[in-house]
């Protein structure tokens, strides 16, 4: 097992990474306030891993209840969130009960939002089961649901007490979902870790083949990058926004296509190519580097072209971005591979041109 720390003072927490962690009660017990938990999962992950986690906890004397949500990004909404509150109340969960989110980023984001708001906040643990959730969404305390007009628009910053990334759960992850997680892994190389980008160029096929050592290395390096950024800027006043490389374009793709049509990681890959193209147009990134980024995404079987939503529709959707300030669009762009910057002054004509150029 490898362990990292998210350094947030008295709210600091560990990230444990390794195979078989779901069956290790000694990792979970120290963070429970009382021997009572509710596990939030979905109807896809539940049948695979709920019994295992329940047995681990019950075997250690913990009282466990569970709620299975309908699976999918399309259900990351108020109605499904309310199912969690129903289960919390029907199960007479207390403020000291721990909510454990068992699943991918959708379950983690919704479980976290429920934990942040139920009785004004209850202890929360992330047990991520997708690559995307193990490298990104389970760490850092962003929780949210979607609104028909925009992704992740309603939410809260609320940190977990523990992240338990059992890498053995990735064995059952569909290949398309694994690839979507790789998009966020590549993101860390692009925004702040050029050595990691080079490592990924050398090891991408090992990752895609789920070689345990390669997966653990990539998850650890990604979490290390994320933990450093979150510790420095928990509530996204500055540096943390760089983690959103490709996301302004990508969220427009997800919302514009209808939630669930494009996976989050797929939209981030195509969106990152738009950001790279704009960085090239502004004279920062060379054409060869744009092609280098595209080549890595393509080796991960990720899209490098966005869907044809129409430039006007992209801009309308992008105007809802959380980084918009005083009505001005702020985009994360690349000065080079390994160095991202926030930029508010990209000419509209250039933004329009790169959207048009990178859609097919
Ligand atoms: P997801 O949660 O929808 O999971 C993908 C699919 O895989 C689902 O069908 C899920 O049920 C299934 N699944 C999960 N684990 C499995 C397993 N071990 N075996 C088989 N199937 C499994 O999607 P995701 O890619 O994990 O997360 C995407 C979400 O995360 C988006 O809503 C995005 O906005 C959010 N996100 C949040 C943050 C954050 O910081 N909070 C960061 C990045 C992304
Ligand atoms: N995934 C972006 C963030 O956590 O800030």
CSV table of C-alpha atoms and ligand atoms in Angstrom, one decimal:
chain,number,residue,atom,x,y,z
A,1,UNK,CA,0.0,0.0,0.0
A,2,UNK,CA,1.2,3.5,-0.7
A,3,UNK,CA,0.0,6.4,1.4
A,4,UNK,CA,-0.1,10.2,0.7
A,5,UNK,CA,-1.3,13.0,2.8
A,6,UNK,CA,-3.5,16.0,1.9
A,7,UNK,CA,-2.0,18.7,4.1
A,8,UNK,CA,-5.0,20.7,5.2
A,9,UNK,CA,-4.0,21.4,8.9
A,10,UNK,CA,-6.5,19.9,11.3
A,11,UNK,CA,-8.5,18.6,8.3
A,12,UNK,CA,-5.6,16.8,6.8
A,13,UNK,CA,-6.3,13.3,5.5
A,14,UNK,CA,-4.6,10.2,4.0
A,15,UNK,CA,-5.0,8.7,0.6
A,16,UNK,CA,-4.3,5.0,0.7
A,17,UNK,CA,-3.6,3.4,-2.7
A,18,UNK,CA,-3.3,-0.4,-3.3
A,19,UNK,CA,-5.0,-3.7,-4.1
A,20,UNK,CA,-7.4,-5.3,-1.6
A,21,UNK,CA,-8.0,-2.2,0.7
A,22,UNK,CA,-11.7,-2.8,0.8
A,23,UNK,CA,-11.1,-5.8,3.1
A,24,UNK,CA,-8.9,-3.9,5.6
A,25,UNK,CA,-11.1,-2.6,8.5
A,26,UNK,CA,-8.1,-1.1,10.3
A,27,UNK,CA,-7.8,1.6,7.6
A,28,UNK,CA,-11.5,2.7,8.0
A,29,UNK,CA,-12.1,2.3,11.7
A,30,UNK,CA,-9.8,5.2,12.9
A,31,UNK,CA,-11.8,7.8,10.9
A,32,UNK,CA,-15.3,6.8,12.1
A,33,UNK,CA,-16.7,9.0,14.8
A,34,UNK,CA,-19.1,6.3,15.9
A,35,UNK,CA,-19.5,2.6,14.8
A,36,UNK,CA,-22.3,3.6,12.3
A,37,UNK,CA,-22.0,4.2,8.6
A,38,UNK,CA,-24.1,4.6,5.5
A,39,UNK,CA,-22.6,3.5,2.2
A,40,UNK,CA,-23.8,5.4,-0.9
A,41,UNK,CA,-23.2,3.5,-4.1
A,42,UNK,CA,-25.0,2.8,-7.4
A,43,UNK,CA,-26.8,-0.1,-9.0
A,44,UNK,CA,-23.7,-1.0,-11.0
A,45,UNK,CA,-21.0,-0.8,-8.4
A,46,UNK,CA,-23.2,-2.1,-5.5
A,47,UNK,CA,-23.6,-5.6,-6.9
A,48,UNK,CA,-19.8,-5.7,-7.4
A,49,UNK,CA,-18.3,-4.3,-4.2
A,50,UNK,CA,-21.0,-3.4,-1.6
A,51,UNK,CA,-21.1,-6.8,0.1
A,52,UNK,CA,-17.3,-6.8,0.4
A,53,UNK,CA,-17.2,-3.4,2.1
A,54,UNK,CA,-20.2,-4.2,4.3
A,55,UNK,CA,-18.6,-7.5,5.5
A,56,UNK,CA,-15.4,-5.7,6.3
A,57,UNK,CA,-17.2,-3.1,8.4
A,58,UNK,CA,-19.8,-5.4,10.0
A,59,UNK,CA,-17.0,-7.9,10.9
A,60,UNK,CA,-15.4,-5.0,12.9
A,61,UNK,CA,-18.6,-4.3,14.8
A,62,UNK,CA,-19.9,-1.4,12.7
A,63,UNK,CA,-23.6,-1.0,11.9
A,64,UNK,CA,-24.0,-0.5,8.2
A,65,UNK,CA,-26.9,0.7,6.0
A,66,UNK,CA,-26.7,1.4,2.3
A,67,UNK,CA,-28.4,3.2,-0.6
A,68,UNK,CA,-28.0,2.3,-4.2
A,69,UNK,CA,-28.6,5.2,-6.7
A,70,UNK,CA,-29.4,4.7,-10.3
A,71,UNK,CA,-26.1,4.7,-12.3
A,72,UNK,CA,-25.0,7.4,-14.6
A,73,UNK,CA,-24.1,11.1,-15.1
A,74,UNK,CA,-27.7,11.7,-16.1
A,75,UNK,CA,-28.7,11.0,-12.5
A,76,UNK,CA,-26.3,13.5,-11.0
A,77,UNK,CA,-29.2,15.7,-10.1
A,78,UNK,CA,-31.5,16.9,-7.3
A,79,UNK,CA,-33.9,14.0,-7.5
A,80,UNK,CA,-31.2,11.4,-7.0
A,81,UNK,CA,-29.5,13.5,-4.3
A,82,UNK,CA,-32.8,13.5,-2.5
A,83,UNK,CA,-32.7,9.6,-2.5
A,84,UNK,CA,-29.6,9.9,-0.3
A,85,UNK,CA,-31.4,12.3,2.1
A,86,UNK,CA,-34.4,9.9,2.2
A,87,UNK,CA,-32.1,7.0,3.2
A,88,UNK,CA,-30.3,9.1,5.8
A,89,UNK,CA,-33.5,10.1,7.4
A,90,UNK,CA,-35.2,6.7,7.1
A,91,UNK,CA,-32.1,5.0,8.6
A,92,UNK,CA,-32.1,7.6,11.4
A,93,UNK,CA,-28.6,8.5,10.6
A,94,UNK,CA,-27.1,11.0,13.0
A,95,UNK,CA,-24.7,13.9,12.5
A,96,UNK,CA,-21.9,11.5,13.8
A,97,UNK,CA,-22.7,8.8,11.3
A,98,UNK,CA,-20.1,8.4,8.5
A,99,UNK,CA,-21.2,8.6,4.9
A,100,UNK,CA,-19.0,6.4,2.7
A,101,UNK,CA,-19.2,7.0,-1.1
A,102,UNK,CA,-18.4,3.7,-2.9
A,103,UNK,CA,-18.2,4.3,-6.7
A,104,UNK,CA,-16.9,6.6,-9.4
A,105,UNK,CA,-16.9,10.4,-9.6
A,106,UNK,CA,-20.7,10.7,-9.8
A,107,UNK,CA,-21.3,8.8,-6.6
A,108,UNK,CA,-18.4,10.6,-4.9
A,109,UNK,CA,-19.6,14.0,-5.9
A,110,UNK,CA,-23.2,13.4,-4.9
A,111,UNK,CA,-22.3,11.5,-1.7
A,112,UNK,CA,-20.0,14.3,-0.7
A,113,UNK,CA,-22.6,17.0,-1.3
A,114,UNK,CA,-25.1,15.0,0.8
A,115,UNK,CA,-22.5,14.6,3.5
A,116,UNK,CA,-21.7,18.4,3.4
A,117,UNK,CA,-25.4,19.3,3.9
A,118,UNK,CA,-27.1,16.6,5.9
A,119,UNK,CA,-27.5,18.1,9.4
A,120,UNK,CA,-25.0,20.7,8.3
A,121,UNK,CA,-22.2,18.2,7.8
A,122,UNK,CA,-21.4,14.6,8.7
A,123,UNK,CA,-18.1,12.7,8.4
A,124,UNK,CA,-17.3,11.6,4.9
A,125,UNK,CA,-15.1,8.9,3.3
A,126,UNK,CA,-14.3,8.4,-0.4
A,127,UNK,CA,-13.9,4.9,-1.7
A,128,UNK,CA,-13.3,5.6,-5.4
A,129,UNK,CA,-13.7,2.7,-7.9
A,130,UNK,CA,-12.9,4.3,-11.2
A,131,UNK,CA,-9.5,5.4,-12.4
A,132,UNK,CA,-10.9,8.9,-12.8
A,133,UNK,CA,-12.1,9.0,-9.2
A,134,UNK,CA,-8.9,7.5,-7.9
A,135,UNK,CA,-6.7,10.1,-9.6
A,136,UNK,CA,-8.9,13.1,-9.3
A,137,UNK,CA,-12.5,13.4,-8.1
A,138,UNK,CA,-12.1,11.7,-4.7
A,139,UNK,CA,-9.3,14.0,-3.6
A,140,UNK,CA,-9.8,17.7,-2.8
A,141,UNK,CA,-13.3,18.0,-1.5
A,142,UNK,CA,-15.2,19.3,-4.6
A,143,UNK,CA,-18.7,18.0,-4.4
A,144,UNK,CA,-21.6,18.8,-6.7
A,145,UNK,CA,-24.6,17.9,-8.8
A,146,UNK,CA,-25.4,19.1,-12.3
A,147,UNK,CA,-28.0,21.6,-13.5
A,148,UNK,CA,-29.6,21.3,-16.9
A,149,UNK,CA,-27.8,24.6,-17.8
A,150,UNK,CA,-24.4,23.6,-16.5
A,151,UNK,CA,-22.1,20.9,-15.1
A,152,UNK,CA,-21.4,20.8,-11.3
A,153,UNK,CA,-23.2,24.1,-10.8
A,154,UNK,CA,-24.6,23.3,-7.4
A,155,UNK,CA,-22.2,22.1,-4.7
A,156,UNK,CA,-19.9,22.7,-1.9
A,157,UNK,CA,-16.2,22.3,-0.9
A,158,UNK,CA,-16.3,19.5,1.7
A,159,UNK,CA,-13.2,17.3,2.4
A,160,UNK,CA,-13.3,13.6,3.1
A,161,UNK,CA,-11.6,12.2,6.2
A,162,UNK,CA,-10.0,9.4,4.2
A,163,UNK,CA,-9.6,8.3,0.5
A,164,UNK,CA,-9.3,4.6,0.1
A,165,UNK,CA,-8.4,3.7,-3.5
A,166,UNK,CA,-8.5,-0.1,-3.9
A,167,UNK,CA,-6.8,-0.6,-7.2
A,168,UNK,CA,-8.2,-4.1,-7.5
A,169,UNK,CA,-11.6,-2.6,-8.2
A,170,UNK,CA,-10.3,-1.3,-11.5
A,171,UNK,CA,-10.2,-4.9,-12.8
A,172,UNK,CA,-14.0,-4.7,-13.6
A,173,UNK,CA,-13.9,-1.2,-15.1
A,174,UNK,CA,-14.9,-1.0,-18.8
A,175,UNK,CA,-12.1,0.0,-21.2
A,176,UNK,CA,-13.9,3.2,-22.2
A,177,UNK,CA,-14.1,4.3,-18.5
A,178,UNK,CA,-10.4,3.4,-18.0
A,179,UNK,CA,-9.5,5.6,-20.9
A,180,UNK,CA,-11.6,8.5,-19.6
A,181,UNK,CA,-9.6,8.3,-16.4
A,182,UNK,CA,-6.3,8.5,-18.3
A,183,UNK,CA,-7.4,11.9,-19.7
A,184,UNK,CA,-7.2,13.3,-16.1
A,185,UNK,CA,-3.9,11.6,-15.6
A,186,UNK,CA,-2.4,13.2,-18.7
A,187,UNK,CA,-3.8,16.5,-17.5
A,188,UNK,CA,-1.4,16.5,-14.5
A,189,UNK,CA,1.5,16.1,-16.8
A,190,UNK,CA,0.3,18.9,-19.0
A,191,UNK,CA,-0.4,21.5,-16.2
A,192,UNK,CA,2.5,21.0,-13.8
A,193,UNK,CA,4.6,17.9,-14.3
A,194,UNK,CA,6.4,17.6,-17.6
A,195,UNK,CA,8.5,14.6,-16.4
A,196,UNK,CA,5.3,12.8,-15.7
A,197,UNK,CA,4.1,13.6,-19.3
A,198,UNK,CA,7.3,12.0,-20.6
A,199,UNK,CA,6.8,9.0,-18.3
A,200,UNK,CA,3.3,8.6,-19.7
A,201,UNK,CA,4.6,8.7,-23.3
A,202,UNK,CA,6.9,5.8,-22.3
A,203,UNK,CA,4.3,3.8,-20.3
A,204,UNK,CA,0.9,4.5,-21.8
A,205,UNK,CA,0.4,1.0,-23.2
A,206,UNK,CA,1.3,-0.5,-19.7
A,207,UNK,CA,-1.4,1.7,-18.2
A,208,UNK,CA,-4.0,0.8,-20.8
A,209,UNK,CA,-3.2,-2.9,-20.2
A,210,UNK,CA,-3.8,-2.3,-16.5
A,211,UNK,CA,-0.4,-3.4,-15.4
A,212,UNK,CA,-0.7,-3.1,-11.6
A,213,UNK,CA,2.7,-1.4,-11.1
A,214,UNK,CA,2.1,1.1,-13.9
A,215,UNK,CA,-1.4,1.9,-12.5
A,216,UNK,CA,-0.2,2.3,-9.0
A,217,UNK,CA,2.6,4.6,-10.2
A,218,UNK,CA,0.2,6.7,-12.2
A,219,UNK,CA,-2.4,7.0,-9.5
A,220,UNK,CA,0.2,7.9,-6.9
A,221,UNK,CA,1.9,10.6,-9.1
A,222,UNK,CA,-1.5,12.0,-10.0
A,223,UNK,CA,-2.7,12.1,-6.4
A,224,UNK,CA,0.6,13.7,-5.3
A,225,UNK,CA,0.1,16.5,-7.8
A,226,UNK,CA,-3.5,17.0,-6.8
A,227,UNK,CA,-2.8,16.9,-3.1
A,228,UNK,CA,-0.1,19.6,-3.5
A,229,UNK,CA,-2.4,21.9,-5.5
A,230,UNK,CA,-5.3,21.4,-3.0
A,231,UNK,CA,-3.1,22.0,0.0
A,232,UNK,CA,-1.9,25.2,-1.5
A,233,UNK,CA,-5.3,26.5,-2.7
A,234,UNK,CA,-8.2,24.5,-1.2
A,235,UNK,CA,-11.1,26.7,-2.5
A,236,UNK,CA,-9.7,27.6,-5.9
A,237,UNK,CA,-8.7,31.2,-5.4
A,238,UNK,CA,-5.7,30.7,-7.7
A,239,UNK,CA,-3.6,27.7,-8.7
A,240,UNK,CA,-6.3,25.1,-8.2
A,241,UNK,CA,-8.2,26.5,-11.3
A,242,UNK,CA,-5.3,25.1,-13.4
A,243,UNK,CA,-6.7,21.6,-12.7
A,244,UNK,CA,-9.5,22.7,-15.0
A,245,UNK,CA,-7.4,22.5,-18.1
A,246,UNK,CA,-9.8,21.6,-21.0
A,247,UNK,CA,-12.8,21.7,-18.7
A,248,UNK,CA,-14.4,24.9,-19.9
A,249,UNK,CA,-14.6,23.5,-23.4
A,250,UNK,CA,-15.2,20.0,-22.0
A,251,UNK,CA,-18.1,20.9,-19.8
A,252,UNK,CA,-19.7,22.6,-22.8
A,253,UNK,CA,-19.4,19.3,-24.7
A,254,UNK,CA,-20.9,17.3,-21.8
A,255,UNK,CA,-23.8,19.7,-21.3
A,256,UNK,CA,-24.4,20.3,-25.0
A,257,UNK,CA,-24.4,16.7,-25.9
A,258,UNK,CA,-26.7,15.7,-23.0
A,259,UNK,CA,-25.2,14.4,-19.7
A,260,UNK,CA,-23.7,10.9,-20.2
A,261,UNK,CA,-23.3,10.9,-24.0
A,262,UNK,CA,-19.7,11.9,-23.8
A,263,UNK,CA,-17.8,10.7,-20.7
A,264,UNK,CA,-16.3,13.4,-18.6
A,265,UNK,CA,-12.7,12.3,-19.4
A,266,UNK,CA,-13.5,12.2,-23.2
A,267,UNK,CA,-14.9,15.7,-23.1
A,268,UNK,CA,-11.8,16.8,-21.1
A,269,UNK,CA,-9.5,15.3,-23.8
A,270,UNK,CA,-11.2,17.0,-26.7
A,271,UNK,CA,-11.5,20.2,-24.6
A,272,UNK,CA,-7.8,20.1,-23.8
A,273,UNK,CA,-7.0,19.9,-27.5
A,274,UNK,CA,-9.0,23.1,-28.0
A,275,UNK,CA,-7.0,24.7,-25.2
A,276,UNK,CA,-3.8,23.5,-26.7
A,277,UNK,CA,-4.8,24.8,-30.2
A,278,UNK,CA,-5.6,28.2,-28.6
A,279,UNK,CA,-2.2,28.2,-26.8
A,280,UNK,CA,-0.6,27.6,-30.2
A,281,UNK,CA,-2.5,30.4,-31.8
A,282,UNK,CA,-1.4,32.8,-29.1
A,283,UNK,CA,2.2,31.8,-29.9
A,284,UNK,CA,2.9,29.9,-26.7
A,285,UNK,CA,2.8,26.2,-27.6
A,286,UNK,CA,4.6,25.0,-30.7
A,287,UNK,CA,2.7,23.0,-33.4
A,288,UNK,CA,4.9,20.0,-32.6
A,289,UNK,CA,3.7,20.0,-29.0
A,290,UNK,CA,0.1,20.2,-30.0
A,291,UNK,CA,0.6,17.1,-32.1
A,292,UNK,CA,2.5,15.4,-29.3
A,293,UNK,CA,-0.5,16.0,-26.9
A,294,UNK,CA,-2.9,14.7,-29.5
A,295,UNK,CA,-0.8,11.6,-30.1
A,296,UNK,CA,-0.9,10.7,-26.4
A,297,UNK,CA,-4.6,11.1,-26.2
A,298,UNK,CA,-5.1,9.0,-29.3
A,299,UNK,CA,-2.9,6.2,-27.9
A,300,UNK,CA,-5.3,6.3,-24.9
A,301,UNK,CA,-8.2,6.0,-27.4
A,302,UNK,CA,-9.5,9.4,-26.4
A,303,UNK,CA,-11.2,11.8,-28.8
A,304,UNK,CA,-9.1,14.8,-30.0
A,305,UNK,CA,-11.9,16.5,-31.9
A,306,UNK,CA,-15.0,18.0,-30.3
A,307,UNK,CA,-18.6,17.4,-31.6
A,308,UNK,CA,-20.1,19.9,-34.0
A,309,UNK,CA,-22.4,21.8,-31.6
A,310,UNK,CA,-21.9,25.0,-33.5
A,311,UNK,CA,-19.5,27.8,-32.3
A,312,UNK,CA,-22.3,29.9,-30.9
A,313,UNK,CA,-23.6,27.1,-28.8
A,314,UNK,CA,-20.2,26.3,-27.4
A,315,UNK,CA,-19.8,30.0,-26.4
A,316,UNK,CA,-23.2,30.1,-24.8
A,317,UNK,CA,-22.5,27.0,-22.8
A,318,UNK,CA,-19.0,28.2,-21.9
A,319,UNK,CA,-20.5,31.5,-20.5
A,320,UNK,CA,-21.8,29.5,-17.5
A,321,UNK,CA,-18.3,28.4,-16.5
A,322,UNK,CA,-17.5,28.8,-12.9
A,323,UNK,CA,-14.3,30.6,-13.8
A,324,UNK,CA,-16.2,33.4,-15.5
A,325,UNK,CA,-15.5,36.6,-13.6
A,326,UNK,CA,-17.3,39.9,-14.2
A,327,UNK,CA,-18.7,38.4,-17.3
A,328,UNK,CA,-15.2,37.6,-18.7
A,329,UNK,CA,-14.3,34.1,-19.8
A,330,UNK,CA,-11.0,32.9,-18.1
A,331,UNK,CA,-9.4,29.9,-19.7
A,332,UNK,CA,-6.6,27.6,-18.6
A,333,UNK,CA,-4.0,27.5,-21.4
A,334,UNK,CA,-0.5,26.0,-21.9
A,335,UNK,CA,2.7,28.0,-22.0
A,336,UNK,CA,4.4,24.7,-22.6
A,337,UNK,CA,3.9,21.0,-21.8
A,338,UNK,CA,4.1,21.0,-17.9
A,339,UNK,CA,3.2,24.7,-17.5
A,340,UNK,CA,-0.4,25.9,-17.4
A,341,UNK,CA,-1.6,29.5,-16.9
A,342,UNK,CA,-4.9,31.2,-16.4
A,343,UNK,CA,-5.7,33.7,-19.2
A,344,UNK,CA,-8.6,36.1,-19.4
A,345,UNK,CA,-7.5,38.0,-22.5
A,346,UNK,CA,-7.8,35.5,-25.4
A,347,UNK,CA,-9.5,37.4,-28.3
A,348,UNK,CA,-13.0,36.1,-29.0
A,349,UNK,CA,-12.1,35.6,-32.6
A,350,UNK,CA,-9.3,33.2,-31.7
A,351,UNK,CA,-11.5,31.3,-29.3
A,352,UNK,CA,-14.1,31.0,-32.1
A,353,UNK,CA,-11.5,29.9,-34.6
A,354,UNK,CA,-10.1,27.1,-32.4
A,355,UNK,CA,-13.5,25.7,-31.6
A,356,UNK,CA,-14.3,25.6,-35.3
A,357,UNK,CA,-10.9,24.1,-36.1
A,358,UNK,CA,-11.1,21.3,-33.5
A,359,UNK,CA,-14.6,20.1,-34.2
A,360,UNK,CA,-15.5,17.2,-36.5
B,1,LIG,P1,-18.9,7.5,-13.1
B,1,LIG,O1,-19.0,7.8,-11.6
B,1,LIG,O2,-20.1,7.7,-13.9
B,1,LIG,O3,-18.3,6.0,-13.3
B,1,LIG,C1,-18.2,5.5,-14.6
B,1,LIG,C2,-19.0,4.2,-14.8
B,1,LIG,O4,-18.3,3.2,-14.3
B,1,LIG,C3,-20.3,4.2,-14.2
B,1,LIG,O5,-21.2,3.5,-15.0
B,1,LIG,C4,-20.0,3.5,-12.9
B,1,LIG,O6,-21.2,2.9,-12.3
B,1,LIG,C5,-19.1,2.4,-13.4
B,1,LIG,N1,-18.1,1.9,-12.4
B,1,LIG,C6,-17.6,2.6,-11.3
B,1,LIG,N2,-16.7,1.8,-10.8
B,1,LIG,C7,-16.7,0.6,-11.4
B,1,LIG,C8,-15.9,-0.6,-11.3
B,1,LIG,N3,-14.9,-0.7,-10.4
B,1,LIG,N4,-16.2,-1.6,-12.1
B,1,LIG,C9,-17.2,-1.5,-13.1
B,1,LIG,N5,-17.9,-0.4,-13.3
B,1,LIG,C10,-17.6,0.7,-12.5
B,1,LIG,O7,-17.8,8.4,-13.8
B,1,LIG,P2,-16.3,8.8,-13.4
B,1,LIG,O8,-15.6,8.9,-14.6
B,1,LIG,O9,-15.8,8.0,-12.3
B,1,LIG,O10,-16.5,10.3,-12.8
B,1,LIG,C11,-17.0,11.4,-13.6
B,1,LIG,C12,-17.7,12.4,-12.7
B,1,LIG,O11,-16.7,12.9,-11.8
B,1,LIG,C13,-18.2,13.6,-13.4
B,1,LIG,O12,-19.5,13.8,-12.9
B,1,LIG,C14,-17.3,14.7,-13.1
B,1,LIG,O13,-17.9,15.9,-13.1
B,1,LIG,C15,-16.8,14.3,-11.8
B,1,LIG,N6,-15.5,14.8,-11.4
B,1,LIG,C16,-15.4,15.5,-10.2
B,1,LIG,C17,-14.2,15.9,-9.8
B,1,LIG,C18,-14.0,16.5,-8.4
B,1,LIG,O14,-12.9,17.1,-8.1
B,1,LIG,N7,-15.0,16.4,-7.6
B,1,LIG,C19,-13.0,15.8,-10.6
B,1,LIG,C20,-13.2,15.2,-11.9
B,1,LIG,C21,-14.4,14.7,-12.2
B,2,LIG,N1,-11.0,18.5,-10.8
B,2,LIG,C1,-10.7,19.9,-10.5
B,2,LIG,C2,-10.5,20.1,-9.1
B,2,LIG,O1,-10.6,19.3,-8.2
B,2,LIG,O2,-10.2,21.2,-8.7
